[in-house]
CSV table of C-alpha atoms and ligand atoms in Angstrom, one decimal:
chain,number,residue,atom,x,y,z
A,295,MET,CA,-2.1,10.0,168.6
A,296,PRO,CA,-5.5,8.6,169.7
A,297,SER,CA,-6.8,8.5,166.1
A,298,LYS,CA,-4.2,5.8,165.2
A,299,LEU,CA,-5.5,3.4,167.8
A,300,ASP,CA,-8.3,1.0,167.1
A,301,PRO,CA,-11.8,2.4,168.0
A,302,ILE,CA,-13.2,1.1,171.3
A,303,PRO,CA,-16.7,-0.3,170.8
A,304,TYR,CA,-19.4,0.6,173.4
A,305,GLY,CA,-20.1,-3.1,174.0
A,306,LYS,CA,-18.5,-6.4,172.9
A,307,HIS,CA,-19.1,-10.1,173.5
A,308,HIS,CA,-16.2,-12.2,174.9
A,309,ILE,CA,-15.6,-15.6,173.3
A,310,ASP,CA,-12.8,-18.0,174.2
A,311,GLN,CA,-11.6,-21.5,173.4
A,312,ASP,CA,-14.2,-23.4,175.5
A,313,ASP,CA,-17.0,-21.5,173.8
A,314,ILE,CA,-15.6,-22.6,170.4
A,315,ASP,CA,-15.1,-26.2,171.7
A,316,SER,CA,-18.7,-26.3,173.0
A,317,VAL,CA,-20.1,-25.3,169.6
A,318,VAL,CA,-17.8,-27.6,167.6
A,319,ASP,CA,-18.8,-30.5,169.8
A,320,VAL,CA,-22.4,-29.9,168.6
A,321,LEU,CA,-21.4,-29.7,165.0
A,322,LEU,CA,-19.4,-32.9,165.2
A,323,ASN,CA,-21.3,-35.0,167.7
A,324,ARG,CA,-24.9,-33.9,168.3
A,325,PHE,CA,-28.2,-32.7,166.9
A,326,LEU,CA,-28.1,-29.2,165.6
A,327,THR,CA,-31.5,-28.4,166.9
A,328,GLN,CA,-34.0,-30.2,169.3
A,329,GLY,CA,-31.2,-32.2,170.8
A,330,ASP,CA,-29.9,-32.3,174.4
A,331,ARG,CA,-28.1,-28.9,174.6
A,332,VAL,CA,-31.3,-26.8,174.8
A,333,PRO,CA,-32.7,-28.7,177.8
A,334,ALA,CA,-29.2,-28.6,179.4
A,335,PHE,CA,-29.0,-24.9,178.9
A,336,GLU,CA,-32.6,-24.4,180.2
A,337,ASN,CA,-31.7,-26.4,183.4
A,338,ALA,CA,-28.4,-24.4,183.8
A,339,LEU,CA,-30.4,-21.1,183.6
A,340,CYS,CA,-32.8,-22.4,186.3
A,341,GLU,CA,-29.9,-23.4,188.5
A,342,TYR,CA,-28.2,-20.0,188.0
A,343,THR,CA,-31.3,-17.8,188.6
A,344,LYS,CA,-33.2,-20.2,190.9
A,345,ALA,CA,-36.3,-19.9,188.8
A,346,LYS,CA,-38.2,-23.2,188.5
A,347,PHE,CA,-38.8,-23.3,184.7
A,348,SER,CA,-37.0,-21.9,181.7
A,349,THR,CA,-37.8,-22.0,177.9
A,350,ALA,CA,-34.9,-21.1,175.6
A,351,VAL,CA,-36.1,-19.0,172.6
A,352,ASN,CA,-34.5,-17.4,169.6
A,353,SER,CA,-34.6,-13.8,171.0
A,354,ALA,CA,-35.8,-11.9,174.0
A,355,THR,CA,-38.3,-10.2,171.5
A,356,SER,CA,-39.8,-13.7,170.9
A,357,GLY,CA,-39.7,-14.3,174.6
A,358,LEU,CA,-41.6,-11.2,175.4
A,359,HIS,CA,-44.2,-12.1,172.8
A,360,VAL,CA,-44.8,-15.6,174.2
A,361,ALA,CA,-44.8,-14.2,177.8
A,362,CYS,CA,-47.7,-11.9,176.8
A,363,LEU,CA,-49.5,-14.8,175.1
A,364,ALA,CA,-49.0,-17.1,178.1
A,365,LEU,CA,-50.6,-14.5,180.3
A,366,GLY,CA,-53.6,-14.3,177.9
A,367,VAL,CA,-52.8,-10.8,176.7
A,368,GLY,CA,-55.0,-10.1,173.6
A,369,PRO,CA,-57.3,-7.6,171.9
A,370,GLY,CA,-59.0,-5.2,174.4
A,371,ASP,CA,-56.1,-5.6,176.9
A,372,ILE,CA,-53.6,-2.9,177.9
A,373,VAL,CA,-50.0,-3.5,178.7
A,374,TRP,CA,-47.7,-0.9,180.4
A,375,THR,CA,-44.0,-0.6,180.0
A,376,VAL,CA,-41.5,2.3,180.2
A,377,PRO,CA,-40.6,4.7,177.3
A,378,ASN,CA,-36.9,4.4,178.2
A,379,SER,CA,-36.3,1.0,176.7
A,380,PHE,CA,-35.8,-0.8,173.4
A,381,VAL,CA,-39.0,-1.0,171.3
A,382,ALA,CA,-39.3,-4.7,171.9
A,383,SER,CA,-40.6,-4.0,175.4
A,384,ALA,CA,-43.7,-2.4,173.9
A,385,ASN,CA,-44.1,-4.3,170.6
A,386,CYS,CA,-44.8,-7.6,172.4
A,387,ALA,CA,-48.2,-6.2,173.5
A,388,LEU,CA,-49.0,-5.0,170.0
A,389,TYR,CA,-48.2,-8.4,168.5
A,390,CYS,CA,-51.0,-9.8,170.7
A,391,GLY,CA,-53.5,-7.2,169.5
A,392,ALA,CA,-53.4,-5.4,172.9
A,393,SER,CA,-52.7,-1.7,173.3
A,394,VAL,CA,-49.7,-0.3,175.0
A,395,ASP,CA,-49.2,2.6,177.4
A,396,PHE,CA,-46.2,3.8,179.4
A,397,VAL,CA,-45.2,4.7,183.0
A,398,ASP,CA,-42.4,7.3,183.1
A,399,ILE,CA,-39.1,6.6,184.7
A,400,ASP,CA,-37.6,7.9,187.9
A,401,PRO,CA,-34.9,10.3,186.9
A,402,VAL,CA,-32.5,9.0,189.5
A,403,THR,CA,-32.7,5.2,188.9
A,404,ARG,CA,-33.8,5.6,185.2
A,405,ASN,CA,-36.2,2.7,185.9
A,406,MET,CA,-40.0,2.6,186.1
A,407,SER,CA,-41.0,5.1,188.8
A,408,VAL,CA,-42.9,3.3,191.6
A,409,ASP,CA,-44.7,6.6,192.5
A,410,LEU,CA,-45.9,7.2,189.0
A,411,LEU,CA,-46.9,3.6,188.7
A,412,ALA,CA,-49.0,3.8,191.9
A,413,GLU,CA,-50.6,7.0,190.7
A,414,LYS,CA,-51.4,5.6,187.3
A,415,LEU,CA,-52.8,2.4,188.8
A,416,THR,CA,-55.1,4.4,191.1
A,417,ASN,CA,-56.4,6.4,188.1
A,418,ALA,CA,-56.8,3.4,185.9
A,419,ALA,CA,-58.7,1.5,188.6
A,420,GLN,CA,-61.1,4.4,189.0
A,421,LYS,CA,-61.8,4.5,185.2
A,422,GLY,CA,-61.9,0.6,185.0
A,423,VAL,CA,-59.0,0.5,182.5
A,424,LEU,CA,-56.3,-1.4,184.5
A,425,PRO,CA,-53.6,-3.0,182.5
A,426,LYS,CA,-53.5,-6.8,182.2
A,427,ALA,CA,-49.7,-6.8,182.6
A,428,ILE,CA,-46.9,-4.4,183.3
A,429,ILE,CA,-43.4,-4.8,181.9
A,430,PRO,CA,-40.7,-3.2,184.1
A,431,VAL,CA,-37.2,-3.1,182.5
A,432,HIS,CA,-34.0,-3.4,184.5
A,433,PHE,CA,-32.4,-0.6,182.6
A,434,SER,CA,-28.6,-0.9,182.2
A,435,GLY,CA,-28.7,-4.0,184.5
A,436,LEU,CA,-29.9,-2.1,187.6
A,437,SER,CA,-33.0,-3.9,189.0
A,438,CYS,CA,-36.3,-2.0,189.4
A,439,GLN,CA,-37.7,-1.8,192.9
A,440,MET,CA,-39.4,-5.2,192.4
A,441,ASP,CA,-40.7,-5.6,195.9
A,442,GLN,CA,-42.8,-2.4,195.6
A,443,ILE,CA,-43.8,-3.0,192.0
A,444,SER,CA,-44.9,-6.6,192.9
A,445,ALA,CA,-46.9,-5.3,195.9
A,446,LEU,CA,-48.8,-2.9,193.7
A,447,ALA,CA,-49.4,-5.5,191.0
A,448,LYS,CA,-50.9,-7.9,193.6
A,449,GLN,CA,-53.1,-5.1,195.0
A,450,TYR,CA,-54.5,-4.3,191.5
A,451,GLU,CA,-54.3,-7.9,190.2
A,452,VAL,CA,-52.0,-7.0,187.4
A,453,LYS,CA,-49.4,-9.5,186.0
A,454,ILE,CA,-45.7,-8.7,185.8
A,455,ILE,CA,-43.3,-9.6,183.0
A,456,GLU,CA,-39.8,-8.4,183.8
A,457,ASP,CA,-37.9,-7.4,180.7
A,458,ALA,CA,-34.6,-8.6,182.1
A,459,ALA,CA,-32.7,-8.3,178.8
A,460,HIS,CA,-30.1,-6.1,180.6
A,461,GLY,CA,-30.3,-7.9,183.9
A,462,LEU,CA,-28.8,-11.4,183.9
A,463,GLY,CA,-26.1,-11.6,186.4
A,464,GLY,CA,-27.5,-8.8,188.5
A,465,ARG,CA,-29.4,-9.0,191.8
A,466,PHE,CA,-32.3,-7.4,193.6
A,467,LYS,CA,-31.9,-7.8,197.4
A,468,ASP,CA,-31.0,-11.5,197.9
A,469,THR,CA,-32.5,-12.7,194.6
A,470,LYS,CA,-30.9,-13.1,191.2
A,471,ILE,CA,-32.5,-11.2,188.3
A,472,GLY,CA,-34.5,-13.8,186.4
A,473,SER,CA,-35.5,-15.7,189.6
A,474,CYS,CA,-39.2,-14.6,189.2
A,475,GLU,CA,-39.3,-14.0,192.9
A,476,TYR,CA,-41.2,-10.8,192.2
A,477,CYS,CA,-42.9,-11.4,188.9
A,478,ASP,CA,-44.9,-13.9,186.9
A,479,ILE,CA,-42.4,-14.2,184.0
A,480,ALA,CA,-38.9,-12.8,183.4
A,481,VAL,CA,-37.4,-12.6,179.9
A,482,LEU,CA,-33.6,-12.8,179.3
A,483,SER,CA,-31.6,-11.8,176.2
A,484,PHE,CA,-28.5,-13.3,174.8
A,485,HIS,CA,-27.8,-10.8,172.1
A,486,PRO,CA,-24.0,-10.2,171.8
A,487,VAL,CA,-24.0,-6.9,173.6
A,488,LYS,CA,-25.9,-8.3,176.6
A,489,SER,CA,-24.2,-9.9,179.7
A,490,MET,CA,-23.6,-13.3,177.9
A,491,THR,CA,-24.4,-14.4,174.4
A,492,THR,CA,-25.8,-17.2,172.1
A,493,ALA,CA,-25.5,-14.9,169.1
A,494,GLU,CA,-29.2,-14.4,169.0
A,495,GLY,CA,-31.3,-15.8,171.7
A,496,GLY,CA,-33.3,-15.4,174.9
A,497,ALA,CA,-35.1,-17.3,177.6
A,498,VAL,CA,-38.4,-17.1,179.4
A,499,MET,CA,-38.3,-17.9,183.1
A,500,THR,CA,-41.2,-18.6,185.4
A,501,ASN,CA,-42.0,-20.4,188.7
A,502,SER,CA,-45.5,-21.4,187.5
A,503,PRO,CA,-45.9,-24.8,185.9
A,504,LYS,CA,-49.1,-23.6,184.2
A,505,LEU,CA,-47.4,-20.6,182.7
A,506,ASP,CA,-44.4,-22.7,181.7
A,507,ALA,CA,-46.6,-25.1,179.8
A,508,LYS,CA,-48.2,-22.2,177.9
A,509,ILE,CA,-44.9,-20.5,177.2
A,510,LYS,CA,-43.5,-23.8,175.7
A,511,LEU,CA,-46.7,-24.3,173.7
A,512,PHE,CA,-46.6,-20.8,172.2
A,513,ALA,CA,-42.9,-21.0,171.5
A,514,LYS,CA,-43.3,-24.3,169.6
A,515,HIS,CA,-46.1,-24.0,167.1
A,516,GLY,CA,-48.9,-24.4,169.7
A,517,ILE,CA,-48.2,-28.1,169.4
A,518,THR,CA,-48.3,-30.5,172.3
A,519,LYS,CA,-47.3,-34.2,172.7
A,520,ASP,CA,-48.6,-34.3,176.2
A,521,PRO,CA,-51.8,-36.5,176.3
A,522,ALA,CA,-53.1,-34.5,179.3
A,523,GLN,CA,-53.2,-31.3,177.1
A,524,MET,CA,-54.9,-33.0,174.1
A,525,LYS,CA,-58.5,-32.6,173.1
A,526,SER,CA,-59.1,-36.2,172.1
A,527,GLU,CA,-57.4,-39.6,172.4
A,528,VAL,CA,-53.8,-40.3,171.3
A,529,HIS,CA,-53.5,-42.2,168.0
A,530,GLY,CA,-50.1,-43.5,168.7
A,531,PRO,CA,-46.5,-42.6,169.7
A,532,TRP,CA,-46.1,-40.3,166.6
A,533,TYR,CA,-49.2,-38.3,167.6
A,534,TYR,CA,-49.3,-34.5,168.4
A,535,GLN,CA,-52.0,-31.9,168.4
A,536,GLN,CA,-51.9,-28.2,167.7
A,537,ILE,CA,-54.1,-26.6,170.3
A,538,GLU,CA,-53.0,-23.0,170.1
A,539,LEU,CA,-51.7,-20.7,167.3
A,540,GLY,CA,-48.0,-20.8,168.2
A,541,TYR,CA,-44.7,-19.9,166.6
A,542,ASN,CA,-41.4,-21.4,165.9
A,543,TYR,CA,-39.3,-19.5,168.4
A,544,ARG,CA,-36.9,-22.3,169.2
A,545,LEU,CA,-33.2,-21.7,170.0
A,546,SER,CA,-30.9,-24.2,168.2
A,547,ASP,CA,-28.5,-26.6,170.0
A,548,LEU,CA,-25.5,-24.8,168.5
A,549,GLN,CA,-26.7,-21.6,170.3
A,550,ALA,CA,-27.6,-23.4,173.5
A,551,ALA,CA,-24.1,-25.0,173.6
A,552,LEU,CA,-22.6,-21.5,173.4
A,553,GLY,CA,-25.0,-20.4,176.1
A,554,LEU,CA,-23.8,-23.2,178.4
A,555,SER,CA,-20.2,-22.3,178.1
A,556,GLN,CA,-20.9,-18.6,178.4
A,557,LEU,CA,-23.1,-19.1,181.5
A,558,ASN,CA,-20.1,-20.7,183.2
A,559,LYS,CA,-18.2,-17.4,182.8
A,560,LEU,CA,-21.1,-15.1,183.5
A,561,ASP,CA,-20.1,-14.2,187.1
A,562,GLU,CA,-16.6,-13.5,185.9
A,563,PHE,CA,-18.0,-11.2,183.2
A,564,ILE,CA,-20.1,-9.4,185.7
A,565,ALA,CA,-17.2,-9.0,188.1
A,566,LYS,CA,-15.1,-7.4,185.3
A,567,ARG,CA,-18.0,-5.1,184.4
A,568,ARG,CA,-18.4,-4.1,188.1
A,569,ASN,CA,-14.7,-3.3,188.5
A,570,LEU,CA,-14.7,-1.2,185.3
A,571,ALA,CA,-17.9,0.6,186.4
A,572,ALA,CA,-16.3,1.3,189.8
A,573,ARG,CA,-13.3,2.8,188.1
A,574,TYR,CA,-15.5,5.1,186.0
A,575,GLN,CA,-17.4,6.2,189.1
A,576,GLN,CA,-14.1,7.1,190.6
A,577,PHE,CA,-12.3,8.8,187.7
A,578,LEU,CA,-15.3,10.6,186.2
A,579,SER,CA,-16.6,12.1,189.5
A,580,ASP,CA,-15.1,15.5,189.0
A,581,LEU,CA,-16.5,16.0,185.5
A,582,PRO,CA,-19.8,17.9,184.8
A,583,LEU,CA,-21.7,14.6,184.4
A,584,THR,CA,-24.5,12.7,186.2
A,585,LEU,CA,-23.1,9.2,186.8
A,586,PRO,CA,-25.3,6.1,187.4
A,587,THR,CA,-26.7,5.7,190.9
A,588,ILE,CA,-25.6,2.9,193.1
A,589,ASP,CA,-28.4,1.3,194.9
A,590,ALA,CA,-27.5,-0.6,198.0
A,591,ASN,CA,-30.4,-3.1,197.4
A,592,CYS,CA,-29.2,-4.0,194.0
A,593,LYS,CA,-26.1,-5.4,192.4
A,594,SER,CA,-26.2,-4.1,188.8
A,595,ALA,CA,-25.3,-6.4,186.0
A,596,TRP,CA,-23.7,-3.3,184.4
A,597,HIS,CA,-25.0,-4.0,180.9
A,598,LEU,CA,-24.4,-0.4,180.0
A,599,TYR,CA,-22.6,2.5,181.6
A,600,MET,CA,-24.6,5.6,181.0
A,601,LEU,CA,-23.7,9.3,181.6
A,602,GLU,CA,-26.0,12.3,181.6
A,603,LEU,CA,-24.5,15.5,180.3
A,604,GLN,CA,-25.1,18.6,182.3
A,605,GLY,CA,-25.7,21.3,179.7
A,606,HIS,CA,-23.2,20.2,177.0
A,607,ASP,CA,-24.7,19.6,173.6
A,608,ARG,CA,-25.0,15.8,173.3
A,609,LYS,CA,-24.5,15.7,169.5
A,610,GLU,CA,-21.3,17.7,169.8
A,611,ILE,CA,-19.9,15.5,172.6
A,612,TYR,CA,-21.0,12.3,170.7
A,613,ASP,CA,-19.2,13.4,167.5
A,614,ALA,CA,-16.1,14.5,169.4
A,615,MET,CA,-15.9,11.1,171.2
A,616,VAL,CA,-16.3,9.2,167.9
A,617,MET,CA,-13.6,11.3,166.4
A,618,ARG,CA,-11.3,10.1,169.2
A,619,GLY,CA,-12.1,6.5,168.4
A,620,ILE,CA,-14.5,6.0,171.4
A,621,GLY,CA,-17.6,4.0,170.5
A,622,VAL,CA,-20.3,5.9,172.3
A,623,ASN,CA,-24.0,5.2,171.9
A,624,VAL,CA,-27.4,6.5,173.1
A,625,HIS,CA,-30.0,4.5,175.0
A,626,TYR,CA,-32.9,5.0,174.4
A,627,ILE,CA,-34.9,7.1,172.1
A,628,PRO,CA,-38.1,7.1,174.1
A,629,ILE,CA,-40.4,4.5,172.5
A,630,HIS,CA,-43.4,6.9,172.5
A,631,LEU,CA,-41.5,9.3,170.2
A,632,GLN,CA,-41.0,6.7,167.5
A,633,PRO,CA,-43.1,7.5,164.4
A,634,TYR,CA,-45.0,4.2,164.8
A,635,PHE,CA,-46.0,5.0,168.3
A,636,GLN,CA,-46.8,8.7,167.5
A,637,ASN,CA,-49.3,7.2,165.0
A,638,LEU,CA,-50.9,5.4,167.9
A,639,GLY,CA,-51.5,8.7,169.6
A,640,PHE,CA,-48.5,9.4,171.7
A,641,SER,CA,-46.8,12.9,171.6
A,642,THR,CA,-43.8,14.7,172.7
A,643,GLY,CA,-44.2,15.8,176.3
A,644,ASP,CA,-46.2,12.7,177.4
A,645,PHE,CA,-43.3,11.3,179.4
A,646,PRO,CA,-41.0,14.1,180.3
A,647,ASN,CA,-38.5,12.2,182.5
A,648,SER,CA,-37.7,9.8,179.7
A,649,GLU,CA,-37.5,12.6,177.2
A,650,LYS,CA,-35.1,14.7,179.4
A,651,PHE,CA,-33.0,11.6,180.1
A,652,TYR,CA,-32.7,10.9,176.3
A,653,LYS,CA,-31.7,14.5,175.6
A,654,ASN,CA,-28.6,14.2,177.8
A,655,ALA,CA,-27.8,10.4,177.8
A,656,LEU,CA,-24.5,9.1,176.5
A,657,THR,CA,-23.4,5.4,176.8
A,658,ILE,CA,-19.7,4.9,177.1
A,659,PRO,CA,-17.8,1.7,176.4
A,660,LEU,CA,-18.1,-1.1,179.0
A,661,PHE,CA,-17.5,-4.8,178.3
A,662,PRO,CA,-15.7,-7.6,180.1
A,663,SER,CA,-12.5,-7.7,177.9
A,664,MET,CA,-12.1,-3.9,178.2
A,665,THR,CA,-8.6,-3.2,179.5
A,666,ALA,CA,-7.6,-0.5,181.9
A,667,ASP,CA,-5.7,1.2,179.0
A,668,ASP,CA,-8.9,1.2,176.9
A,669,GLN,CA,-10.7,2.7,179.9
A,670,ASP,CA,-8.1,5.3,180.4
A,671,ARG,CA,-8.5,6.4,176.8
A,672,VAL,CA,-12.3,6.8,177.3
A,673,ILE,CA,-11.7,8.9,180.5
A,674,GLN,CA,-9.0,11.0,178.8
A,675,ALA,CA,-11.3,11.7,175.8
A,676,LEU,CA,-14.1,12.7,178.2
A,677,ASN,CA,-11.8,15.1,180.0
A,678,GLU,CA,-10.9,16.6,176.6
A,679,VAL,CA,-14.3,17.0,175.2
A,680,LEU,CA,-15.9,18.3,178.3
A,681,ALA,CA,-13.1,20.8,179.0
B,219,PLP,C1,-32.0,-6.3,173.7
B,219,PLP,C2,-33.3,-5.9,174.3
B,219,PLP,C3,-34.4,-6.6,174.0
B,219,PLP,C4,-34.5,-7.6,172.8
B,219,PLP,O1,-33.6,-8.6,172.9
B,219,PLP,P1,-33.3,-9.5,171.6
B,219,PLP,O2,-32.8,-10.7,172.2
B,219,PLP,O3,-32.4,-8.8,170.8
B,219,PLP,O4,-34.6,-9.7,171.0
B,219,PLP,C5,-35.6,-6.4,174.7
B,219,PLP,N1,-35.6,-5.5,175.7
B,219,PLP,C6,-34.5,-4.8,176.0
B,219,PLP,C7,-34.6,-3.8,177.2
B,219,PLP,C8,-33.3,-5.0,175.3
B,219,PLP,O5,-32.3,-4.2,175.6
């Protein structure tokens, strides 16, 4: 009887003994914050992604905020992202006093549509209302078409922040997501459902030393100890100056230690996700479902495995799966349909591809420690509820 088995969550972190040892080592032997684990973690992230600079922060949400600040986003500016994302992708612009707008998704990749972006940029250029930055999101771990997006951004002199919260461990062509090969700044998340975890946490990656200095400034109270950045002479070794209005967005060393041990296992986690995804692709192919696309240019990090129903009522299928102990979920309620964004002037019908995707989307369980038996239960349940 399936109901007697433990429910299978849609996502789950994986912790083992070396993660525990890594954190305990900090508790026993090191500084809890502002010690050596944070810089070690930042260096390891650079080594992994090949980006030149990294700043560990307490969440990707904080990371997106400081990314916008570092690019000078402020009142009067416009930032574009996609409706098919978590609200943090849009809120970062609002935190800076800028306004936000959206580019709809491509129904096949479920990522920012390059064609719609090109069209919207042409129109915005004619009206003199180009965005300061665009924030593409690598939805479910599948990279956006970053070469094309980057070419458009260069043409119109628009900055790019990659919301790579889903993407760490994935690739676009021969670059790792987070490398900043095709963007100004990339932001990673280490929330427990993402590809690796620090409990809460994120990182802001860039290849620009100037942007990196600004990111670090805004993430650490706007305070500098670097004489070159100071407005007047140094009083002594204790001296610091606050030169911007910054925040305390630091990651702790406890978290960075967990990040270091998790990062060692990241490729293994991704390989497990990839194998499970391949099994879903195989065993779900005969059901009335639209499965994720496989793009030969990208190696997905498989953060989420998302189905689209083809005519079945989503609420009914959702409830029937939950009754069978399968932790399904829905990603995402289009941001522009949230009451807060409706108050800013957005309406139903503004971004039809994202709205249609939302109507039929269903996320099914996928996480590194998922067993073939777990997965067979999910496949069996889908066969039953779609029959
Ligand atoms: C999870 C997520 C975020 C926010 O990440 P936190 O680390 O939880 O702040 C931002 N954008 C996307 C697309 C996400 O999925």
